[in-house]
Amino acid sequence: MNWILQPWPWYVAGPLITLTMALLLFLGKNFGMSSNLRTICTMCGAGSTCDFFCFDWRSQKWNLLIMIGAILGGFIAFNFLSVNPVPDINPDTIADLKVMEFESAGKAYVPTELFGSEAFSSIKTIIILLTGGFLVGFGARYAGGCTSGHAISGLSNLQLPSLIAVVGFFVGGLIMVHLLFPLIF
């Protein structure tokens, strides 16, 4: 049982992702998490106000099941299959984050200052979360997919737009971490 409690090496997870993508390609499906938001909006009747949501959402039931499975799998893995749910972070990074007043660095899975209940007591944090959520949603819509759709599904289909999007995700991440993050915090 201990093998399931440890982080799995890349040579197990990578081929499993490859096998899944090959199966989806064989079935003619394109995987993506953000497309489920469109499906859910359509299920709730958004098609009556916008043509973008006019499609047969039943054809995307399989993608909704993947999303539900990812949520349940994450919950089970975090709560029942993790020996230490706190990720190992470099001590220098923890020291840098504490200078920026992230006292939970190295103690929690995500910074509680941003994702805990205390985040709602700060107007600055609420504005940051709302702005970040809007930018992620806008970026996923503008790019025609999110990181999972482009990096996993799009690259496995050898799509040039997905390669450009993934390079953009990495460049954007580097700019955020090294230039914007120190300015915001």
Short mmCIF file of N, CA and C in Angstrom, two decimals, residues 112-127 129-130:
data_model
loop_
_atom_site.label_atom_id
_atom_site.label_comp_id
_atom_site.label_asym_id
_atom_site.label_seq_id
_atom_site.Cartn_x
_atom_site.Cartn_y
_atom_site.Cartn_z
N THR A 112 -2.30 30.11 2.64
CA THR A 112 -3.60 30.39 3.28
C THR A 112 -3.90 31.89 3.25
N GLU A 113 -2.88 32.70 3.07
CA GLU A 113 -3.12 34.14 2.96
C GLU A 113 -3.92 34.49 1.71
N LEU A 114 -3.85 33.62 0.68
CA LEU A 114 -4.60 33.85 -0.55
C LEU A 114 -5.81 32.94 -0.67
N PHE A 115 -5.71 31.71 -0.16
CA PHE A 115 -6.77 30.73 -0.40
C PHE A 115 -7.47 30.27 0.87
N GLY A 116 -7.14 30.80 2.01
CA GLY A 116 -7.82 30.45 3.24
C GLY A 116 -8.95 31.42 3.52
N SER A 117 -9.68 31.17 4.58
CA SER A 117 -10.82 32.04 4.92
C SER A 117 -10.37 33.44 5.28
N GLU A 118 -9.12 33.57 5.74
CA GLU A 118 -8.62 34.91 6.10
C GLU A 118 -8.44 35.80 4.86
N ALA A 119 -8.41 35.20 3.68
CA ALA A 119 -8.24 36.00 2.46
C ALA A 119 -9.41 36.96 2.25
N PHE A 120 -10.59 36.59 2.75
CA PHE A 120 -11.77 37.42 2.54
C PHE A 120 -11.84 38.61 3.50
N SER A 121 -10.86 38.72 4.38
CA SER A 121 -10.84 39.86 5.30
C SER A 121 -10.01 41.01 4.75
N SER A 122 -9.38 40.81 3.60
CA SER A 122 -8.54 41.85 3.01
C SER A 122 -9.10 42.27 1.65
N ILE A 123 -9.34 43.55 1.49
CA ILE A 123 -9.83 44.06 0.21
C ILE A 123 -8.79 43.82 -0.89
N LYS A 124 -7.52 44.00 -0.56
CA LYS A 124 -6.44 43.79 -1.54
C LYS A 124 -6.47 42.35 -2.06
N THR A 125 -6.62 41.38 -1.16
CA THR A 125 -6.63 39.98 -1.57
C THR A 125 -7.86 39.67 -2.42
N ILE A 126 -9.01 40.21 -2.05
CA ILE A 126 -10.22 39.98 -2.84
C ILE A 126 -10.06 40.56 -4.25
N ILE A 127 -9.49 41.76 -4.35
CA ILE A 127 -9.26 42.37 -5.67
C ILE A 127 -8.28 41.52 -6.48
N LEU A 129 -7.74 38.26 -6.22
CA LEU A 129 -8.39 37.02 -6.62
C LEU A 129 -9.39 37.26 -7.75
N LEU A 130 -10.18 38.34 -7.65
CA LEU A 130 -11.15 38.64 -8.71
C LEU A 130 -10.44 38.99 -10.02
#
